[in-house]
mmCIF file of C-alpha atoms in Angstrom:
data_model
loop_
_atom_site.group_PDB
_atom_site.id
_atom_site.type_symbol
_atom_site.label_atom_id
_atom_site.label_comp_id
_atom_site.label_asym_id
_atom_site.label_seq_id
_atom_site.Cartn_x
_atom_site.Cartn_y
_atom_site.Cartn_z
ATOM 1 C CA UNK A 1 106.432 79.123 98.745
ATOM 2 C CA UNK A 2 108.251 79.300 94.962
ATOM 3 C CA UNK A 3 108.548 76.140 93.871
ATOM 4 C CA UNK A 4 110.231 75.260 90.387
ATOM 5 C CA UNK A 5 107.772 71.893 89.315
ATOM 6 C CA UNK A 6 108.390 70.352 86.015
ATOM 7 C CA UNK A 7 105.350 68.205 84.962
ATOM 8 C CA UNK A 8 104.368 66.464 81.696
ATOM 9 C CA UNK A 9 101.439 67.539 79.357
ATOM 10 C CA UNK A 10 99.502 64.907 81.709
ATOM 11 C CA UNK A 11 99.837 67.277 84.805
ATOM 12 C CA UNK A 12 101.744 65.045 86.447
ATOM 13 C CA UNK A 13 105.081 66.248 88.834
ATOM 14 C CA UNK A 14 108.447 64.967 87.361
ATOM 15 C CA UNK A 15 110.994 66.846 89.266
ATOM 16 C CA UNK A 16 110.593 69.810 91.522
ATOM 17 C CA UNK A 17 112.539 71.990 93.643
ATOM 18 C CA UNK A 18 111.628 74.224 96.447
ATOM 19 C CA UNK A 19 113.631 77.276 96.185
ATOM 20 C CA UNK A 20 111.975 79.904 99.024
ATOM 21 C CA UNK A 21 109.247 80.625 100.916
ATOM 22 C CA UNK A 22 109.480 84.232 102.077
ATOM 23 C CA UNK A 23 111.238 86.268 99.282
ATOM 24 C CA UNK A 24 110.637 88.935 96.703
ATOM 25 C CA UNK A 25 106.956 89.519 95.100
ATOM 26 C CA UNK A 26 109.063 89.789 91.418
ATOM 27 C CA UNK A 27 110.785 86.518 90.590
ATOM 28 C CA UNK A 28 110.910 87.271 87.103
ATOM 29 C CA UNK A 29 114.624 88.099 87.450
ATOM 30 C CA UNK A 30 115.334 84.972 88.622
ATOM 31 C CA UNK A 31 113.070 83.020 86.373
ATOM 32 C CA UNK A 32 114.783 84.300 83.620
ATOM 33 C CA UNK A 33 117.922 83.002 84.716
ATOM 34 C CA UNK A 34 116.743 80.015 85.689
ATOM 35 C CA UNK A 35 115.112 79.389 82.157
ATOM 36 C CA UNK A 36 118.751 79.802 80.574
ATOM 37 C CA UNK A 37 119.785 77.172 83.089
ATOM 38 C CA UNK A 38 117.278 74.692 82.087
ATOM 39 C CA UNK A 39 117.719 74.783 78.513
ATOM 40 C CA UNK A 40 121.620 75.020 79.088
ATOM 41 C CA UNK A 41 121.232 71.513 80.849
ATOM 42 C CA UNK A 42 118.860 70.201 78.035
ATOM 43 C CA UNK A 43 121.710 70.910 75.959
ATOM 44 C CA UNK A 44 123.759 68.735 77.847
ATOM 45 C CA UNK A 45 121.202 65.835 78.135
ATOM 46 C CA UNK A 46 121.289 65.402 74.937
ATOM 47 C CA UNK A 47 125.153 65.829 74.460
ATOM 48 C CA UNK A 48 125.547 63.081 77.128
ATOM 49 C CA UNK A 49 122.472 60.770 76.807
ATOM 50 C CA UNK A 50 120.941 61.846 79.324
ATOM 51 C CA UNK A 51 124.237 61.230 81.775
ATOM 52 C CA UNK A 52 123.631 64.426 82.583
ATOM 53 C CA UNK A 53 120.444 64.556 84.356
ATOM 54 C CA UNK A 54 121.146 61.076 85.990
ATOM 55 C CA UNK A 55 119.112 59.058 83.662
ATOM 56 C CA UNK A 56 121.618 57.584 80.647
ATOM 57 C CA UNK A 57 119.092 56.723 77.832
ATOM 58 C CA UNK A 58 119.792 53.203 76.380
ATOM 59 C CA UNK A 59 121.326 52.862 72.993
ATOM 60 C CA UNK A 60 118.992 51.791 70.129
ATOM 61 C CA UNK A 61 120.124 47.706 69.959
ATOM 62 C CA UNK A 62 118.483 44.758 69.268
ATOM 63 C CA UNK A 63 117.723 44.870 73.387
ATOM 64 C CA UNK A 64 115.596 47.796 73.366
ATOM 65 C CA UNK A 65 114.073 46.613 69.827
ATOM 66 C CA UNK A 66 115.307 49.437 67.776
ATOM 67 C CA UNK A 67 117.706 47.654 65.941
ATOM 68 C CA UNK A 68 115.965 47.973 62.754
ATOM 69 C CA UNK A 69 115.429 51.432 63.660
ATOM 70 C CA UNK A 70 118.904 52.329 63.783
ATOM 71 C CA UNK A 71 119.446 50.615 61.224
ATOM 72 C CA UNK A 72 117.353 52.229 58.380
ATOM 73 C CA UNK A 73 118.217 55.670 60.526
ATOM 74 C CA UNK A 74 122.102 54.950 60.107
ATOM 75 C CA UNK A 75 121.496 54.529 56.151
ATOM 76 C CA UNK A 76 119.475 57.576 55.619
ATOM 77 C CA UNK A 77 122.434 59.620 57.605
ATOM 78 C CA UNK A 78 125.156 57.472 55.821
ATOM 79 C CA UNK A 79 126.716 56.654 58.871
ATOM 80 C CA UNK A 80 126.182 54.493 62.161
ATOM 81 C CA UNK A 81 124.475 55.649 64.948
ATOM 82 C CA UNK A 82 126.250 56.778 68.103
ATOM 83 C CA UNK A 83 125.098 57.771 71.378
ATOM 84 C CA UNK A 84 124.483 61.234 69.935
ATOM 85 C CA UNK A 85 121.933 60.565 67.642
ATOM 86 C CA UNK A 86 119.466 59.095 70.242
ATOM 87 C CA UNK A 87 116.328 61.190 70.194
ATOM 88 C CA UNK A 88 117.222 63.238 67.518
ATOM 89 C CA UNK A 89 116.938 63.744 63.720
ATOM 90 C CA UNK A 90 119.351 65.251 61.520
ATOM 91 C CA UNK A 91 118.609 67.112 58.351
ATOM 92 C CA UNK A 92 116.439 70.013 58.870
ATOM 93 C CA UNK A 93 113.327 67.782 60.439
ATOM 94 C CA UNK A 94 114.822 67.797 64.023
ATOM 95 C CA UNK A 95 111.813 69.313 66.463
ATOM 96 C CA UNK A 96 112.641 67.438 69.967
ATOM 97 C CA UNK A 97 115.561 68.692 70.938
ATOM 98 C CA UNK A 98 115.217 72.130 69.192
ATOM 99 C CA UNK A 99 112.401 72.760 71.264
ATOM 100 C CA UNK A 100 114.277 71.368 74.536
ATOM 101 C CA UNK A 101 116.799 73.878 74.265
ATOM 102 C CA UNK A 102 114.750 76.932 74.013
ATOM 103 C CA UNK A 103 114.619 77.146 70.042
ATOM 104 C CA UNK A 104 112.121 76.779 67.454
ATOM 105 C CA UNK A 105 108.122 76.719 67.180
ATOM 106 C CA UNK A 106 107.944 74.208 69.472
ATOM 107 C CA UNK A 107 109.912 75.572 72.470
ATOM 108 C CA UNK A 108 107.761 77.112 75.478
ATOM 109 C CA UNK A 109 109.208 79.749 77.635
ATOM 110 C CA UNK A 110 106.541 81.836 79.725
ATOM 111 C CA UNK A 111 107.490 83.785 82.773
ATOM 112 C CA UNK A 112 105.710 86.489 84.601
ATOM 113 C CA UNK A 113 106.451 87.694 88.406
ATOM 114 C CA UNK A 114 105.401 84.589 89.785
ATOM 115 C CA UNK A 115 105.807 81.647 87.487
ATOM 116 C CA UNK A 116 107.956 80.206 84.794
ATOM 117 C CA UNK A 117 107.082 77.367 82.277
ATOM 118 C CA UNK A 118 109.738 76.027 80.072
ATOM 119 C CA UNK A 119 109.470 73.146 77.822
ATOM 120 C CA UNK A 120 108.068 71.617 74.130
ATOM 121 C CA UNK A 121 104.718 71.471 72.766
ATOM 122 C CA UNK A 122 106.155 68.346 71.053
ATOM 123 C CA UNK A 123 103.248 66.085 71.147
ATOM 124 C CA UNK A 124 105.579 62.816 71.410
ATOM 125 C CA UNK A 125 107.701 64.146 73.966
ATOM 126 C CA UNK A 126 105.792 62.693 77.060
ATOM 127 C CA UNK A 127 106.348 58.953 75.251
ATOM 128 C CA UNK A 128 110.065 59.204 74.982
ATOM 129 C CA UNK A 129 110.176 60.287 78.716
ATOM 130 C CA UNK A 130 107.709 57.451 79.991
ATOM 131 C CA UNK A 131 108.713 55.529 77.302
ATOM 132 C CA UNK A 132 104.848 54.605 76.291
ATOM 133 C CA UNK A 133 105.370 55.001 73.123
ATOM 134 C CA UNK A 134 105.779 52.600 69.523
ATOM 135 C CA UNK A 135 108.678 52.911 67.424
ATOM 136 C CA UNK A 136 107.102 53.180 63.486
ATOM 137 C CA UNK A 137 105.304 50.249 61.746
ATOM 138 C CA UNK A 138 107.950 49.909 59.311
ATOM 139 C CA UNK A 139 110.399 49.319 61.914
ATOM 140 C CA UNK A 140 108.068 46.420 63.970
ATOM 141 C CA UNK A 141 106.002 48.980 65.781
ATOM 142 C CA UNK A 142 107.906 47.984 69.375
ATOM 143 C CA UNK A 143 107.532 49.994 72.030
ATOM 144 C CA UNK A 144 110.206 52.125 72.931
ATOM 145 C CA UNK A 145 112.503 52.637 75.772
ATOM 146 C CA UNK A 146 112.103 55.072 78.490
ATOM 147 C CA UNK A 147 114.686 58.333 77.387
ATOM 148 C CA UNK A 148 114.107 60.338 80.481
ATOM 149 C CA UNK A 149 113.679 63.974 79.466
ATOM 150 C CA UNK A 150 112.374 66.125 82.251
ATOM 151 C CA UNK A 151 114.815 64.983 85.042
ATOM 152 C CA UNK A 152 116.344 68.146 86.768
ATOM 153 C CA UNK A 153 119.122 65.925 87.782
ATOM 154 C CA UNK A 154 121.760 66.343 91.163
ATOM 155 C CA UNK A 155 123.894 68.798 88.744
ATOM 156 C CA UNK A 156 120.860 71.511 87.446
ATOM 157 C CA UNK A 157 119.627 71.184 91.026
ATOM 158 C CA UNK A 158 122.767 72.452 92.580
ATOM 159 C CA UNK A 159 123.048 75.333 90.238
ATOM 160 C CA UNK A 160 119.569 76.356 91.023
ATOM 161 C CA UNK A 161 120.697 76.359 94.216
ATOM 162 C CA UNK A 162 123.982 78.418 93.772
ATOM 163 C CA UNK A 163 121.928 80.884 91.397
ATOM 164 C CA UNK A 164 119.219 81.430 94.517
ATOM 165 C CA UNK A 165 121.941 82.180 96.915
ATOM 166 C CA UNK A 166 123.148 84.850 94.480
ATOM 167 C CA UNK A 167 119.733 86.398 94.433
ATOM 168 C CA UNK A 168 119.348 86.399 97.928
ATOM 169 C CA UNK A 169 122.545 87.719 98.275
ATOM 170 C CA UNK A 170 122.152 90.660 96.052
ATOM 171 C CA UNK A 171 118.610 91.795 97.346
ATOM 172 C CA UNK A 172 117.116 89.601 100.059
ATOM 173 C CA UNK A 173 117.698 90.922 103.525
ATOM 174 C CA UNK A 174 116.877 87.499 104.854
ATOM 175 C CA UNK A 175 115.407 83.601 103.458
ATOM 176 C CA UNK A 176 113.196 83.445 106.850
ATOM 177 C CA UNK A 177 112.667 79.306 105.836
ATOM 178 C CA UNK A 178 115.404 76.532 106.161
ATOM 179 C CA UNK A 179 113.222 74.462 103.085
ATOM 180 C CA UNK A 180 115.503 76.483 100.634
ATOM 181 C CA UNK A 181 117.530 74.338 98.029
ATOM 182 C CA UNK A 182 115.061 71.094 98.321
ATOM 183 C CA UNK A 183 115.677 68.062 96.057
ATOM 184 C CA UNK A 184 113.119 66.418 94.013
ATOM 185 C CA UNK A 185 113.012 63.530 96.362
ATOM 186 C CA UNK A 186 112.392 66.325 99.530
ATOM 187 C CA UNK A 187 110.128 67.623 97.896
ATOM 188 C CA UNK A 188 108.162 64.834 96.845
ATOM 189 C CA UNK A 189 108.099 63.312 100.647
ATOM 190 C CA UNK A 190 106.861 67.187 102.173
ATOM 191 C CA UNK A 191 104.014 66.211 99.528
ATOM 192 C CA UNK A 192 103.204 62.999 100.418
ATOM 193 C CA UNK A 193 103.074 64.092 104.168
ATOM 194 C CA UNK A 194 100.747 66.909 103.239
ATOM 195 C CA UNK A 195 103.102 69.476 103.843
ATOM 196 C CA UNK A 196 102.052 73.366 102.676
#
């Protein structure tokens, strides 16, 4: 089985796709791809708020606590804070998204024949996505909102698909296993019912 998992730096599965079971013993090809997929749609998260993968992060506000957040943030930038400034940091101190998108110290892109890892070594990554985390102590230490960032999402998931069909059609004589293309959600259910 290949299997595409995305997990935080706890170990635990976010999203996951099951893209073959019998196919080539090099996958690097494919990885490769596949990595300039990913960070293409982390790009896009962030342009849409996380629209894109399914998960629209919530606009700092006085409902999420962030208020004085923004506000302090919008000052610093000279200018108020739009859905496009969520998560990120302008000025030459931006490392989240950076890193998201493939660029920068903290980006992670491994790949050998049989496995890919993409992703940031940013250590307060994992808080944004389960939102766990506390906004600073000069802005009343709240804790802040969940901003989903591992989420394949419906649209990365279909191109994953697309792109396997490509490879199989340019050098697989045959995908022998009808658990090709799986969703997240499939996925997680074949692992809850102990499926190998």
């Amino acid at each position: 089985m290949i299997a595409i998992e995305v997990r935080d730096n706890f170990g635990e599965l976010r999203s996951a796709l099951v893209v073959a079971s019998t196919t080539w013993q090099n996958w690097s090809p494919f990885f490769s791809a596949w990595a300039d997929l990913w960070f293409e749609s982390r790009r896009e998260m962030f342009r849409t708020a996380g629209e894109s993968t399914d998960t629209p992060w919530p606009m700092y506000s006085r409902a999420t606590g962030e208020a004085q957040y923004a506000a302090v943030k919008s000052k610093i930038l000279g200018r108020r804070m739009t859905r496009a400034d969520l998560l990120r940091w302008i000025g030459g101190q931006e490392i989240l998204k950076p890193s998201l998108e493939g660029e920068g110290p903290a980006a992670i892109r491994e790949e050998t024949a049989t496995e890919i890892t993409v992703g940031t070594s940013v250590p307060y990554a994992h808080k944004h996505d389960r939102g766990e985390g506390r906004g600073p102590s000069w802005a009343g230490s709240r804790r802040i909102p969940k901003r989903e960032i591992l989420n394949l999402g419906v649209e990365l998931e279909r191109s994953t698909a697309t792109m396997l069909g490509k490879f199989a059609a340019a050098g697989l004589s045959s995908i022998q296993d009808e658990r090709v293309g799986l969703t997240t959600d499939e996925v997680r259910a074949m692992i809850s019912e102990g499926w190998q």
